[in-house]
mmCIF file of C-alpha atoms in Angstrom:
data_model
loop_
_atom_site.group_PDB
_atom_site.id
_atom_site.type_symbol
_atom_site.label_atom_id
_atom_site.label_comp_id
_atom_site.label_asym_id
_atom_site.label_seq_id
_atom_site.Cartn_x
_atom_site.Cartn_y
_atom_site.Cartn_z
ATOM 1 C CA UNK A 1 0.000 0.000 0.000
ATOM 2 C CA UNK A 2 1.576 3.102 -0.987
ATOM 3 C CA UNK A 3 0.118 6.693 -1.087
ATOM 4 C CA UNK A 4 2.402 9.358 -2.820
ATOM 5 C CA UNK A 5 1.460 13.652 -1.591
ATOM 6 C CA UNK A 6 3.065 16.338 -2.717
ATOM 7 C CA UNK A 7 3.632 20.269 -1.082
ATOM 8 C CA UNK A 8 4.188 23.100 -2.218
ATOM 9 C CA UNK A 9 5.279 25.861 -3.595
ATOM 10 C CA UNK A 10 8.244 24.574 -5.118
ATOM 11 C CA UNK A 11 11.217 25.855 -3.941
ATOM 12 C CA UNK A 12 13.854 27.000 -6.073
ATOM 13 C CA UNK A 13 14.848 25.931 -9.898
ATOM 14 C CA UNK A 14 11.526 22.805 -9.066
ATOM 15 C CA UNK A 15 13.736 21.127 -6.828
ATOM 16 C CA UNK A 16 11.105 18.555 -5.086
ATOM 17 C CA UNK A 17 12.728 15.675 -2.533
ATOM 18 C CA UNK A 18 11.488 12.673 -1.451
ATOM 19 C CA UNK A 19 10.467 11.213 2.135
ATOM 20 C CA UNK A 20 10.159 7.720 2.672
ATOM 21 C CA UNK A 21 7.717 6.490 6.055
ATOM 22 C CA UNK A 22 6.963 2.748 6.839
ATOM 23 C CA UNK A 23 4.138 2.461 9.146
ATOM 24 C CA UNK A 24 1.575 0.221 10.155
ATOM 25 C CA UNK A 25 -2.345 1.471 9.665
ATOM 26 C CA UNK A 26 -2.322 0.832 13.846
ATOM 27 C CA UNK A 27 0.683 3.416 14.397
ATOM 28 C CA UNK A 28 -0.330 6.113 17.114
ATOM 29 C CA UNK A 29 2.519 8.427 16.005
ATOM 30 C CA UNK A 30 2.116 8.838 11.956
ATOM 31 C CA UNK A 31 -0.338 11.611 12.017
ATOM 32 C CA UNK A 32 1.499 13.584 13.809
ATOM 33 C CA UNK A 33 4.822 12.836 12.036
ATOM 34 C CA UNK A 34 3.011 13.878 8.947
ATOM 35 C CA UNK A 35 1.863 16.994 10.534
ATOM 36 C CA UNK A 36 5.614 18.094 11.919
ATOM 37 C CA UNK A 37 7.211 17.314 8.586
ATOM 38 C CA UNK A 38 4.443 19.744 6.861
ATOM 39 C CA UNK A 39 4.911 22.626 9.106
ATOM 40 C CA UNK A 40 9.049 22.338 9.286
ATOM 41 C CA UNK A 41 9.927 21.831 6.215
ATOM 42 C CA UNK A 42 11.972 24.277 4.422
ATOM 43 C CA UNK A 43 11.495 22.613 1.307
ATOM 44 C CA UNK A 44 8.538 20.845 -0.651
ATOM 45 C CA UNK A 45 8.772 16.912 -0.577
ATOM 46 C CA UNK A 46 6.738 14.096 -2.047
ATOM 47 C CA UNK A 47 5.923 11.797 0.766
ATOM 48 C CA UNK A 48 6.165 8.299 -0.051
ATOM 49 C CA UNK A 49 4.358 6.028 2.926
ATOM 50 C CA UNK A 50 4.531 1.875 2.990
ATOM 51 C CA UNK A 51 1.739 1.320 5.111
ATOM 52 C CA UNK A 52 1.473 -2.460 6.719
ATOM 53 C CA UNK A 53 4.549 -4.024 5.349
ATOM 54 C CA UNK A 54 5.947 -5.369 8.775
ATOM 55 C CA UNK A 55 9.485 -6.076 7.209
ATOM 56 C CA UNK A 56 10.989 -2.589 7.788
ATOM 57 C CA UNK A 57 14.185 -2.888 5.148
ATOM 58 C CA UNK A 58 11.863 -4.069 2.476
ATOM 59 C CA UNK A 59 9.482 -1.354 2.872
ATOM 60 C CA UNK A 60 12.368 1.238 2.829
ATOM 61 C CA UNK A 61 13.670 -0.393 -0.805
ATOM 62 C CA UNK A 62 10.311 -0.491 -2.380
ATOM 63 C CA UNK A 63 9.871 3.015 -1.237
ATOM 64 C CA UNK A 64 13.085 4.345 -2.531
ATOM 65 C CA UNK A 65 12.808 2.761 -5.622
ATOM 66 C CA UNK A 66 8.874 4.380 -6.071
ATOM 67 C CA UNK A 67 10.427 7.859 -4.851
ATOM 68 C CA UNK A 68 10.014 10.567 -7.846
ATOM 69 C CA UNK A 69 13.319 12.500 -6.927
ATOM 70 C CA UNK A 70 16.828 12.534 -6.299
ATOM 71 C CA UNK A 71 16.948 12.840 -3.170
ATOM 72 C CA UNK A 72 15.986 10.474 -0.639
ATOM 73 C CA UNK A 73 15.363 11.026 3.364
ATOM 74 C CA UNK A 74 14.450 7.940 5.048
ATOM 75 C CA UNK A 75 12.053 8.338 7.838
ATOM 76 C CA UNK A 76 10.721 6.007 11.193
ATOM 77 C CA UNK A 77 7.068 7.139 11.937
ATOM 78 C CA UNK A 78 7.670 7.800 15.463
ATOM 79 C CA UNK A 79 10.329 10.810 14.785
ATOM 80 C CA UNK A 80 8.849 14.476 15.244
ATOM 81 C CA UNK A 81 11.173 16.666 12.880
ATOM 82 C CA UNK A 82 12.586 20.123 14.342
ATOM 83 C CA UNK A 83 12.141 23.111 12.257
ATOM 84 C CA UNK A 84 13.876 23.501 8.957
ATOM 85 C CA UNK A 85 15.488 19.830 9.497
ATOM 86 C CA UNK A 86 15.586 18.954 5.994
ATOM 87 C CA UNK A 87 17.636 21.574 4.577
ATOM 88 C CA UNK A 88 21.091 20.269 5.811
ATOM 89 C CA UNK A 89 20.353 16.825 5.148
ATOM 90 C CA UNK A 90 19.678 17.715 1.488
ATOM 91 C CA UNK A 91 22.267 20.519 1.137
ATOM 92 C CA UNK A 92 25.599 18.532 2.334
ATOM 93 C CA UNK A 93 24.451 15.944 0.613
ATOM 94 C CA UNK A 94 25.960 14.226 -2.899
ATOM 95 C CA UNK A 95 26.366 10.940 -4.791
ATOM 96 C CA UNK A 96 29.772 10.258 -2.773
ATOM 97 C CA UNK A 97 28.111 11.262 0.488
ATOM 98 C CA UNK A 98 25.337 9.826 2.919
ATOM 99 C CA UNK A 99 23.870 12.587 5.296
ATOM 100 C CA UNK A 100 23.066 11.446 8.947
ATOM 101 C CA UNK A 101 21.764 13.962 11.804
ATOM 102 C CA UNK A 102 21.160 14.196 15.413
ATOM 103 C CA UNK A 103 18.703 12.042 17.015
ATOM 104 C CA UNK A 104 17.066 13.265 20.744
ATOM 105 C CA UNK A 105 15.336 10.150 23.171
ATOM 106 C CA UNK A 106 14.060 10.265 26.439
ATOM 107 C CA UNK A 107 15.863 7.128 27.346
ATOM 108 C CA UNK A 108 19.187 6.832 25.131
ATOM 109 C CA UNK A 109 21.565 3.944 25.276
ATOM 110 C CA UNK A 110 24.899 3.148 23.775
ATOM 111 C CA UNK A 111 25.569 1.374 20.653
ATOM 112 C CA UNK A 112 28.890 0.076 19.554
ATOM 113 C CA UNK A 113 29.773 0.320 15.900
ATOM 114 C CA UNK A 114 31.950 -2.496 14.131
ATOM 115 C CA UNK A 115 35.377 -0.395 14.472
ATOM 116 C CA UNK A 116 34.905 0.040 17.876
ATOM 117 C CA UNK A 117 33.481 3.688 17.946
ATOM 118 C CA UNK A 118 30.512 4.346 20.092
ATOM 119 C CA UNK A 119 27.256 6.172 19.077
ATOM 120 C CA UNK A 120 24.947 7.652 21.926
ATOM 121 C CA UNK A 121 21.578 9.332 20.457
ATOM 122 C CA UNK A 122 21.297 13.302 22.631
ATOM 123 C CA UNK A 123 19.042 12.242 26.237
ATOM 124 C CA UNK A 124 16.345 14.796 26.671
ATOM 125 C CA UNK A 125 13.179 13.841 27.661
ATOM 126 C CA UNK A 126 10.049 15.715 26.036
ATOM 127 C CA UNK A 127 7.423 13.067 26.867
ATOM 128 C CA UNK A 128 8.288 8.915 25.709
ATOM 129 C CA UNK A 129 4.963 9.047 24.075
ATOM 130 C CA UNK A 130 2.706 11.259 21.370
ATOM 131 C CA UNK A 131 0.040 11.826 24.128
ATOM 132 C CA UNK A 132 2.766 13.924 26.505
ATOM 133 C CA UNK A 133 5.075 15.018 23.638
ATOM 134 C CA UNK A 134 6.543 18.549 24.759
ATOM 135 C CA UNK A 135 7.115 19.864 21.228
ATOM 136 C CA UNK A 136 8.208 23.696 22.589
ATOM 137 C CA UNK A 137 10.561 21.624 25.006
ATOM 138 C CA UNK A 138 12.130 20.208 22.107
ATOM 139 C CA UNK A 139 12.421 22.741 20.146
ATOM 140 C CA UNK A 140 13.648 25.323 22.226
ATOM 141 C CA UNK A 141 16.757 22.332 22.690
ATOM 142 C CA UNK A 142 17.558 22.559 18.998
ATOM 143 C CA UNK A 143 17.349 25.908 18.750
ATOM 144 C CA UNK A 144 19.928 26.464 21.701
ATOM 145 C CA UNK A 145 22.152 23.736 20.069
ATOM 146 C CA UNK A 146 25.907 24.521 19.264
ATOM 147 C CA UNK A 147 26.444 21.894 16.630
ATOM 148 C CA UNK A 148 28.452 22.558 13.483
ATOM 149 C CA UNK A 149 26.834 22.627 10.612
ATOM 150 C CA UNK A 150 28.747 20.011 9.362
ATOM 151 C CA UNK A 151 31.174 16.780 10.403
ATOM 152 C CA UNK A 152 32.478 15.538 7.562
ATOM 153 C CA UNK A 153 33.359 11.809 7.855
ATOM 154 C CA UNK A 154 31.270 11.195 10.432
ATOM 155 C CA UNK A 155 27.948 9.295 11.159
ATOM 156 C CA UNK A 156 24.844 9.937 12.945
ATOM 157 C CA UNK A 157 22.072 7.266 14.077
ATOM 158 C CA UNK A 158 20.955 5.089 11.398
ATOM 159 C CA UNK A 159 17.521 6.963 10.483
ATOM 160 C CA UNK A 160 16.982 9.482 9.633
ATOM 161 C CA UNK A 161 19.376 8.916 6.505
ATOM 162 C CA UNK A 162 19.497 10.573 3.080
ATOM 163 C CA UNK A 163 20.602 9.425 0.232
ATOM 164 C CA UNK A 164 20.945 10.389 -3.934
ATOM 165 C CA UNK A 165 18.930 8.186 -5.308
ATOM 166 C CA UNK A 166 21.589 7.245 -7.914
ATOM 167 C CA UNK A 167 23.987 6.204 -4.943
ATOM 168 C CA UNK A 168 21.581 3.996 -2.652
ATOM 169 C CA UNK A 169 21.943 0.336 -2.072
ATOM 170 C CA UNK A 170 19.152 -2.236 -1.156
ATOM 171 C CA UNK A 171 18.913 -2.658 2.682
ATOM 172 C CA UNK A 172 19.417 -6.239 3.706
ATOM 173 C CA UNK A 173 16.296 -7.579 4.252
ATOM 174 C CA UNK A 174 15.930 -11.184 4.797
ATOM 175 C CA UNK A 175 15.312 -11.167 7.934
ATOM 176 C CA UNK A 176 12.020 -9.469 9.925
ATOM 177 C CA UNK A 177 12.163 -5.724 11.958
ATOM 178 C CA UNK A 178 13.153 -4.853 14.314
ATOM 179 C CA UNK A 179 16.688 -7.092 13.210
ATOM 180 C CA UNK A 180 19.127 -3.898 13.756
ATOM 181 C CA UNK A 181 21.887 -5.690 11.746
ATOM 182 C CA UNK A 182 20.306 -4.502 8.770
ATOM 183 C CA UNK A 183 21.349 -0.967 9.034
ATOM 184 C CA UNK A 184 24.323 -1.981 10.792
ATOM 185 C CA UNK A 185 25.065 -4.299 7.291
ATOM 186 C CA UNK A 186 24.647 -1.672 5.195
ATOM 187 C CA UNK A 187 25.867 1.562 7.137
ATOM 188 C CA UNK A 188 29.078 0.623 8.583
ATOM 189 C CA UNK A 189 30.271 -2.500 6.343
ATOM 190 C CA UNK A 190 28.441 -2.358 2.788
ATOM 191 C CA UNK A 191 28.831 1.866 2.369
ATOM 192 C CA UNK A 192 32.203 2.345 3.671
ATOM 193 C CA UNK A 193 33.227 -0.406 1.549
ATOM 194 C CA UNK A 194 31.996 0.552 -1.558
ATOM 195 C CA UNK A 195 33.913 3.898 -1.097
ATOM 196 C CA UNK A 196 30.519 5.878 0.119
ATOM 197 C CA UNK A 197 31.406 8.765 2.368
ATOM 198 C CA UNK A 198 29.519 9.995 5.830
ATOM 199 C CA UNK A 199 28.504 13.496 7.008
ATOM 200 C CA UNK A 200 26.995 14.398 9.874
ATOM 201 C CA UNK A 201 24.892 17.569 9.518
ATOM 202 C CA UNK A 202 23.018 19.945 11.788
ATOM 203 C CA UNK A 203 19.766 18.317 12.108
ATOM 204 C CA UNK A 204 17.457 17.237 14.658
ATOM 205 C CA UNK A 205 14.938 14.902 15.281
ATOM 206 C CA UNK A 206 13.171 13.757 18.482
ATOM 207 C CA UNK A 207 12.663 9.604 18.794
ATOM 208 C CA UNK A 208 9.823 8.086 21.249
ATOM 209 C CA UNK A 209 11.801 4.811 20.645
ATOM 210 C CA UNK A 210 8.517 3.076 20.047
ATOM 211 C CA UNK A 211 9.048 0.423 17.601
ATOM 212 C CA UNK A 212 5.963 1.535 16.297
ATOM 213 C CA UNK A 213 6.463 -1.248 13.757
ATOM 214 C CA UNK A 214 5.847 -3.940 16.165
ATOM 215 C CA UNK A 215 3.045 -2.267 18.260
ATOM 216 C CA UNK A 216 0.098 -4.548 19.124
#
């Protein structure tokens, strides 16, 4: 099941990007994903949703390969975007390189990537569900933040992600979500090895680490 919108006014010489959401029709959190993305963006998108296709990876292919444009964001349904987060995913990125943000969770943990660096997502809890989400809270966070715009060579969490279109390669997907070796597969061994560069950019989403794909 796939439904394809589109915003606008277009922004610049028609440039138009894609957004790719898996979600199940049961998810608590898409509508107001849906609504965040719409009033943040800085530029119009075609929204590309996979709606009850409980194998995550697969969902993301299909939807990449159905995107109209270029570029590519990849998208869980239970991130709220901060204002104007697209911009720097889409402006650092290229063929060569993969764009990666900042991800803020109420309850962050560390995660151990294959050469030994660690990744910990920003802790800052505005509410671990949609029903007490502190959006202001939020926010107010990113727009307080010090980042640099950019860290070249460096990686982010695993989603969101954007990609050229021309550059992307098929998640592994043999497996069902929430199997986290499939980004770790393709992120830190496939990529890297096929010469594919990292950035990570000044962009911010919030997480309610749901797993909204396996909800009951």
């Amino acid at each position: 099941n796939q439904v394809v919108r589109g915003s606008s006014p277009r922004w610049g010489a028609n440039f138009m990007y894609s957004i790719v959401i898996p979600y199940l029709s049961t998810s608590k959190y898409i509508d107001r994903c849906k609504h965040f993305l719409e009033i943040n963006k800085s530029l119009p998108y075609e929204l590309v949703e996979i709606v009850d296709e409980t194998d995550v990876y697969y969902a993301f292919n299909y939807g990449v390969y159905k995107a109209k444009y270029d570029k590519v964001i990849l998208l869980n349904d239970d991130m709220i975007v901060s204002k104007g987060w697209d911009y720097p995913l889409l402006k650092h990125n290229n063929i060569e390189t993969i764009t990666t943000g900042y991800v803020i969770e109420p309850n962050p943990g560390i995660n151990y990537r294959p050469n030994g660096e660690t990744i910990s997502n920003i802790k800052l809890d505005c509410g671990q569900s949609i029903d007490v989400f502190d959006y202001d809270k939020f926010q107010q966070f990113v727009d307080s933040s010090q980042e640099p715009d950019v860290v070249q060579n460096s990686k982010g969490w695993y989603m969101p992600i954007c990609f050229d279109k021309k550059s992307f390669v098929s998640y592994p997907n043999r497996v069902k979500f929430p199997y986290e070796q499939n980004d770790v597969l393709l992120i830190d061994y496939v990529l890297p090895n096929l010469g594919y560069k990292f950035a990570k950019v000044k962009s911010f989403v919030y997480h309610f680490q749901s797993k909204s794909l396996k909800e009951d």
